Amino acid sequence: MSHIDQEIPLMRVDFKLNGAHASVEVEPREMLIDVLRDRLHLKGTKRSCDVQVCGACTVLLDGNPASSCTTLCADAHEREITTIEGLAQGRQLDPVQRAFIAHGALQCGFCTPGMILAVKSMLARYDNPSEETVRHYLRGNICRCTGYVKILEAIMDLVHNPSKYQ
């Protein structure tokens, strides 16, 4: 039997996913995006560039934006992962989601989950971020539809009028 024919041993990865304990058996080389989408059926995390450029695959890893297309699932062991599916509380959307909807800050919606998660991370660190800070946090997220104006308007309105979206 050649080394090519040998089975790759699986490893157990335990993590907190959207507030609940999760455990999966993975090959050491499996990417987080594949586990989230294909095994855990969380389709909000989008595959696009596979090289950490577009932001469509963004999840929060311990509260920080992470490109799930370049993060090994094994690197999530004993960490906390938040996907777009983890933001809403029942039928109540998160304030960032509501602001995006109110301002029409989405068109096709492909980039929207990554954008929203990047904004969630930013708002956890800054109470009153400047437009420059917002642009900095979104630099890793590409939108091909909206032109970013509505996205910036939604975020800045949320920053200046948070009670409007509670």
PDB file of C-alpha atoms in Angstrom:
ATOM      1  CA  MET A   1       0.000   0.000   0.000  1.00  0.00           C
ATOM      2  CA  SER A   2       1.454   3.364  -0.984  1.00  0.00           C
ATOM      3  CA  HIS A   3       1.250   6.422   1.235  1.00  0.00           C
ATOM      4  CA  ILE A   4      -1.339   7.812  -1.198  1.00  0.00           C
ATOM      5  CA  ASP A   5      -3.701   4.935  -0.438  1.00  0.00           C
ATOM      6  CA  GLN A   6      -3.439   5.328   3.316  1.00  0.00           C
ATOM      7  CA  GLU A   7      -6.374   6.775   5.184  1.00  0.00           C
ATOM      8  CA  ILE A   8      -5.842  10.118   6.805  1.00  0.00           C
ATOM      9  CA  PRO A   9      -6.591   9.844  10.514  1.00  0.00           C
ATOM     10  CA  LEU A  10      -9.516  11.921  11.732  1.00  0.00           C
ATOM     11  CA  MET A  11      -9.301  14.292  14.635  1.00  0.00           C
ATOM     12  CA  ARG A  12     -12.043  15.521  16.924  1.00  0.00           C
ATOM     13  CA  VAL A  13     -12.633  19.263  17.013  1.00  0.00           C
ATOM     14  CA  ASP A  14     -14.836  20.720  19.750  1.00  0.00           C
ATOM     15  CA  PHE A  15     -16.013  24.313  19.655  1.00  0.00           C
ATOM     16  CA  LYS A  16     -18.857  26.617  20.572  1.00  0.00           C
ATOM     17  CA  LEU A  17     -20.910  27.376  17.456  1.00  0.00           C
ATOM     18  CA  ASN A  18     -23.499  30.141  17.596  1.00  0.00           C
ATOM     19  CA  GLY A  19     -23.775  29.670  21.350  1.00  0.00           C
ATOM     20  CA  ALA A  20     -24.034  25.864  21.410  1.00  0.00           C
ATOM     21  CA  HIS A  21     -21.424  23.135  21.805  1.00  0.00           C
ATOM     22  CA  ALA A  22     -20.418  21.416  18.559  1.00  0.00           C
ATOM     23  CA  SER A  23     -18.102  18.514  17.903  1.00  0.00           C
ATOM     24  CA  VAL A  24     -16.943  17.157  14.556  1.00  0.00           C
ATOM     25  CA  GLU A  25     -14.500  14.544  13.325  1.00  0.00           C
ATOM     26  CA  VAL A  26     -12.359  16.078  10.575  1.00  0.00           C
ATOM     27  CA  GLU A  27      -9.279  15.412   8.534  1.00  0.00           C
ATOM     28  CA  PRO A  28      -6.475  17.719   9.685  1.00  0.00           C
ATOM     29  CA  ARG A  29      -6.502  19.485   6.304  1.00  0.00           C
ATOM     30  CA  GLU A  30     -10.231  20.342   6.241  1.00  0.00           C
ATOM     31  CA  MET A  31     -11.110  24.007   6.031  1.00  0.00           C
ATOM     32  CA  LEU A  32     -13.607  25.555   8.403  1.00  0.00           C
ATOM     33  CA  ILE A  33     -15.850  26.713   5.542  1.00  0.00           C
ATOM     34  CA  ASP A  34     -16.290  23.136   4.316  1.00  0.00           C
ATOM     35  CA  VAL A  35     -17.243  21.873   7.753  1.00  0.00           C
ATOM     36  CA  LEU A  36     -19.683  24.745   8.335  1.00  0.00           C
ATOM     37  CA  ARG A  37     -21.370  24.478   4.943  1.00  0.00           C
ATOM     38  CA  ASP A  38     -21.198  20.776   4.124  1.00  0.00           C
ATOM     39  CA  ARG A  39     -21.372  19.058   7.498  1.00  0.00           C
ATOM     40  CA  LEU A  40     -23.175  21.549   9.708  1.00  0.00           C
ATOM     41  CA  HIS A  41     -25.392  22.913   6.891  1.00  0.00           C
ATOM     42  CA  LEU A  42     -24.769  26.588   7.702  1.00  0.00           C
ATOM     43  CA  LYS A  43     -25.039  27.997   4.198  1.00  0.00           C
ATOM     44  CA  GLY A  44     -24.793  31.681   5.166  1.00  0.00           C
ATOM     45  CA  THR A  45     -21.006  31.409   5.046  1.00  0.00           C
ATOM     46  CA  LYS A  46     -20.235  31.823   1.339  1.00  0.00           C
ATOM     47  CA  ARG A  47     -17.397  30.410  -0.728  1.00  0.00           C
ATOM     48  CA  SER A  48     -15.923  32.762  -3.279  1.00  0.00           C
ATOM     49  CA  CYS A  49     -12.212  33.474  -3.658  1.00  0.00           C
ATOM     50  CA  ASP A  50     -10.673  30.744  -1.441  1.00  0.00           C
ATOM     51  CA  VAL A  51      -7.668  33.027  -0.811  1.00  0.00           C
ATOM     52  CA  GLN A  52      -8.803  35.422   1.956  1.00  0.00           C
ATOM     53  CA  VAL A  53      -9.512  38.374  -0.328  1.00  0.00           C
ATOM     54  CA  CYS A  54     -13.282  38.847  -0.713  1.00  0.00           C
ATOM     55  CA  GLY A  55     -14.731  38.414   2.796  1.00  0.00           C
ATOM     56  CA  ALA A  56     -17.720  36.319   1.709  1.00  0.00           C
ATOM     57  CA  CYS A  57     -16.606  33.473   3.993  1.00  0.00           C
ATOM     58  CA  THR A  58     -16.122  35.671   7.072  1.00  0.00           C
ATOM     59  CA  VAL A  59     -17.093  34.202  10.421  1.00  0.00           C
ATOM     60  CA  LEU A  60     -16.246  35.436  13.890  1.00  0.00           C
ATOM     61  CA  LEU A  61     -13.621  33.350  15.645  1.00  0.00           C
ATOM     62  CA  ASP A  62     -13.500  34.373  19.303  1.00  0.00           C
ATOM     63  CA  GLY A  63     -15.164  37.613  18.227  1.00  0.00           C
ATOM     64  CA  ASN A  64     -12.639  38.454  15.507  1.00  0.00           C
ATOM     65  CA  PRO A  65     -13.345  38.303  11.776  1.00  0.00           C
ATOM     66  CA  ALA A  66     -11.741  35.241  10.204  1.00  0.00           C
ATOM     67  CA  SER A  67     -11.718  33.936   6.653  1.00  0.00           C
ATOM     68  CA  SER A  68     -13.143  30.458   6.988  1.00  0.00           C
ATOM     69  CA  CYS A  69     -11.818  29.535   3.533  1.00  0.00           C
ATOM     70  CA  THR A  70      -8.227  29.728   4.826  1.00  0.00           C
ATOM     71  CA  THR A  71      -8.809  28.627   8.429  1.00  0.00           C
ATOM     72  CA  LEU A  72      -8.322  24.977   9.213  1.00  0.00           C
ATOM     73  CA  CYS A  73     -11.222  23.558  11.176  1.00  0.00           C
ATOM     74  CA  ALA A  74      -8.653  22.124  13.581  1.00  0.00           C
ATOM     75  CA  ASP A  75      -7.626  25.693  14.438  1.00  0.00           C
ATOM     76  CA  ALA A  76     -11.132  26.283  15.798  1.00  0.00           C
ATOM     77  CA  HIS A  77     -10.688  23.642  18.517  1.00  0.00           C
ATOM     78  CA  GLU A  78     -11.945  24.953  21.874  1.00  0.00           C
ATOM     79  CA  ARG A  79     -12.814  28.326  20.368  1.00  0.00           C
ATOM     80  CA  GLU A  80     -16.035  30.200  19.727  1.00  0.00           C
ATOM     81  CA  ILE A  81     -17.416  30.546  16.195  1.00  0.00           C
ATOM     82  CA  THR A  82     -20.254  32.850  15.198  1.00  0.00           C
ATOM     83  CA  THR A  83     -21.816  32.636  11.756  1.00  0.00           C
ATOM     84  CA  ILE A  84     -24.541  34.838  10.303  1.00  0.00           C
ATOM     85  CA  GLU A  85     -27.064  32.218  11.430  1.00  0.00           C
ATOM     86  CA  GLY A  86     -26.055  32.894  15.039  1.00  0.00           C
ATOM     87  CA  LEU A  87     -26.985  36.587  15.113  1.00  0.00           C
ATOM     88  CA  ALA A  88     -30.779  36.555  15.138  1.00  0.00           C
ATOM     89  CA  GLN A  89     -32.510  35.765  18.415  1.00  0.00           C
ATOM     90  CA  GLY A  90     -35.406  33.620  17.290  1.00  0.00           C
ATOM     91  CA  ARG A  91     -37.270  35.727  14.744  1.00  0.00           C
ATOM     92  CA  GLN A  92     -35.673  38.960  16.021  1.00  0.00           C
ATOM     93  CA  LEU A  93     -32.901  40.109  13.682  1.00  0.00           C
ATOM     94  CA  ASP A  94     -29.713  41.635  15.031  1.00  0.00           C
ATOM     95  CA  PRO A  95     -29.549  45.472  14.905  1.00  0.00           C
ATOM     96  CA  VAL A  96     -26.835  45.317  12.221  1.00  0.00           C
ATOM     97  CA  GLN A  97     -29.056  43.110  10.073  1.00  0.00           C
ATOM     98  CA  ARG A  98     -31.999  45.497  10.585  1.00  0.00           C
ATOM     99  CA  ALA A  99     -29.870  48.527   9.645  1.00  0.00           C
ATOM    100  CA  PHE A 100     -28.706  46.835   6.422  1.00  0.00           C
ATOM    101  CA  ILE A 101     -32.331  46.049   5.504  1.00  0.00           C
ATOM    102  CA  ALA A 102     -33.601  49.534   6.405  1.00  0.00           C
ATOM    103  CA  HIS A 103     -30.992  51.170   4.170  1.00  0.00           C
ATOM    104  CA  GLY A 104     -31.158  48.683   1.303  1.00  0.00           C
ATOM    105  CA  ALA A 105     -27.502  47.904   1.983  1.00  0.00           C
ATOM    106  CA  LEU A 106     -27.656  44.667   0.053  1.00  0.00           C
ATOM    107  CA  GLN A 107     -28.556  43.560  -3.402  1.00  0.00           C
ATOM    108  CA  CYS A 108     -27.626  40.000  -4.253  1.00  0.00           C
ATOM    109  CA  GLY A 109     -26.789  39.312  -0.590  1.00  0.00           C
ATOM    110  CA  PHE A 110     -23.719  37.202  -1.301  1.00  0.00           C
ATOM    111  CA  CYS A 111     -21.286  39.469   0.571  1.00  0.00           C
ATOM    112  CA  THR A 112     -23.794  40.564   3.213  1.00  0.00           C
ATOM    113  CA  PRO A 113     -23.126  37.898   5.879  1.00  0.00           C
ATOM    114  CA  GLY A 114     -19.399  38.656   5.864  1.00  0.00           C
ATOM    115  CA  MET A 115     -20.016  42.407   5.951  1.00  0.00           C
ATOM    116  CA  ILE A 116     -22.447  42.102   8.846  1.00  0.00           C
ATOM    117  CA  LEU A 117     -20.081  39.926  10.867  1.00  0.00           C
ATOM    118  CA  ALA A 118     -17.192  42.346  10.277  1.00  0.00           C
ATOM    119  CA  VAL A 119     -19.434  45.180  11.525  1.00  0.00           C
ATOM    120  CA  LYS A 120     -20.448  43.132  14.599  1.00  0.00           C
ATOM    121  CA  SER A 121     -16.784  42.686  15.458  1.00  0.00           C
ATOM    122  CA  MET A 122     -16.095  46.386  14.989  1.00  0.00           C
ATOM    123  CA  LEU A 123     -19.059  47.461  17.147  1.00  0.00           C
ATOM    124  CA  ALA A 124     -17.888  45.160  19.946  1.00  0.00           C
ATOM    125  CA  ARG A 125     -14.668  47.216  20.049  1.00  0.00           C
ATOM    126  CA  TYR A 126     -15.841  50.746  19.248  1.00  0.00           C
ATOM    127  CA  ASP A 127     -18.882  52.522  20.668  1.00  0.00           C
ATOM    128  CA  ASN A 128     -18.730  55.370  18.180  1.00  0.00           C
ATOM    129  CA  PRO A 129     -16.498  54.400  15.252  1.00  0.00           C
ATOM    130  CA  SER A 130     -15.640  57.015  12.682  1.00  0.00           C
ATOM    131  CA  GLU A 131     -16.351  56.459   9.008  1.00  0.00           C
ATOM    132  CA  GLU A 132     -12.622  55.852   8.607  1.00  0.00           C
ATOM    133  CA  THR A 133     -12.779  53.059  11.200  1.00  0.00           C
ATOM    134  CA  VAL A 134     -15.797  51.549   9.456  1.00  0.00           C
ATOM    135  CA  ARG A 135     -13.988  51.596   6.122  1.00  0.00           C
ATOM    136  CA  HIS A 136     -10.961  49.983   7.804  1.00  0.00           C
ATOM    137  CA  TYR A 137     -13.072  47.129   9.190  1.00  0.00           C
ATOM    138  CA  LEU A 138     -14.724  46.535   5.820  1.00  0.00           C
ATOM    139  CA  ARG A 139     -11.495  46.585   3.804  1.00  0.00           C
ATOM    140  CA  GLY A 140     -11.488  42.786   3.571  1.00  0.00           C
ATOM    141  CA  ASN A 141     -15.049  42.573   2.238  1.00  0.00           C
ATOM    142  CA  ILE A 142     -15.779  43.039  -1.441  1.00  0.00           C
ATOM    143  CA  CYS A 143     -19.249  43.924  -2.726  1.00  0.00           C
ATOM    144  CA  ARG A 144     -19.802  43.863  -6.449  1.00  0.00           C
ATOM    145  CA  CYS A 145     -23.410  45.142  -6.373  1.00  0.00           C
ATOM    146  CA  THR A 146     -24.039  48.055  -4.023  1.00  0.00           C
ATOM    147  CA  GLY A 147     -21.053  50.340  -4.474  1.00  0.00           C
ATOM    148  CA  TYR A 148     -20.707  50.560  -0.665  1.00  0.00           C
ATOM    149  CA  VAL A 149     -22.646  53.832  -0.238  1.00  0.00           C
ATOM    150  CA  LYS A 150     -25.739  52.180   1.242  1.00  0.00           C
ATOM    151  CA  ILE A 151     -23.571  49.915   3.392  1.00  0.00           C
ATOM    152  CA  LEU A 152     -21.744  52.899   4.890  1.00  0.00           C
ATOM    153  CA  GLU A 153     -25.026  54.774   5.363  1.00  0.00           C
ATOM    154  CA  ALA A 154     -26.542  51.803   7.213  1.00  0.00           C
ATOM    155  CA  ILE A 155     -23.558  51.396   9.522  1.00  0.00           C
ATOM    156  CA  MET A 156     -23.185  55.106  10.290  1.00  0.00           C
ATOM    157  CA  ASP A 157     -26.934  55.410  10.982  1.00  0.00           C
ATOM    158  CA  LEU A 158     -26.702  52.442  13.344  1.00  0.00           C
ATOM    159  CA  VAL A 159     -23.681  54.016  15.074  1.00  0.00           C
ATOM    160  CA  HIS A 160     -25.409  57.392  15.523  1.00  0.00           C
ATOM    161  CA  ASN A 161     -28.937  56.086  16.165  1.00  0.00           C
ATOM    162  CA  PRO A 162     -28.610  52.666  17.831  1.00  0.00           C
ATOM    163  CA  SER A 163     -32.012  52.809  19.554  1.00  0.00           C
ATOM    164  CA  LYS A 164     -33.638  52.990  16.120  1.00  0.00           C
ATOM    165  CA  TYR A 165     -32.573  49.372  15.488  1.00  0.00           C
ATOM    166  CA  GLN A 166     -33.114  47.795  18.923  1.00  0.00           C
TER     167      GLN A 166
END
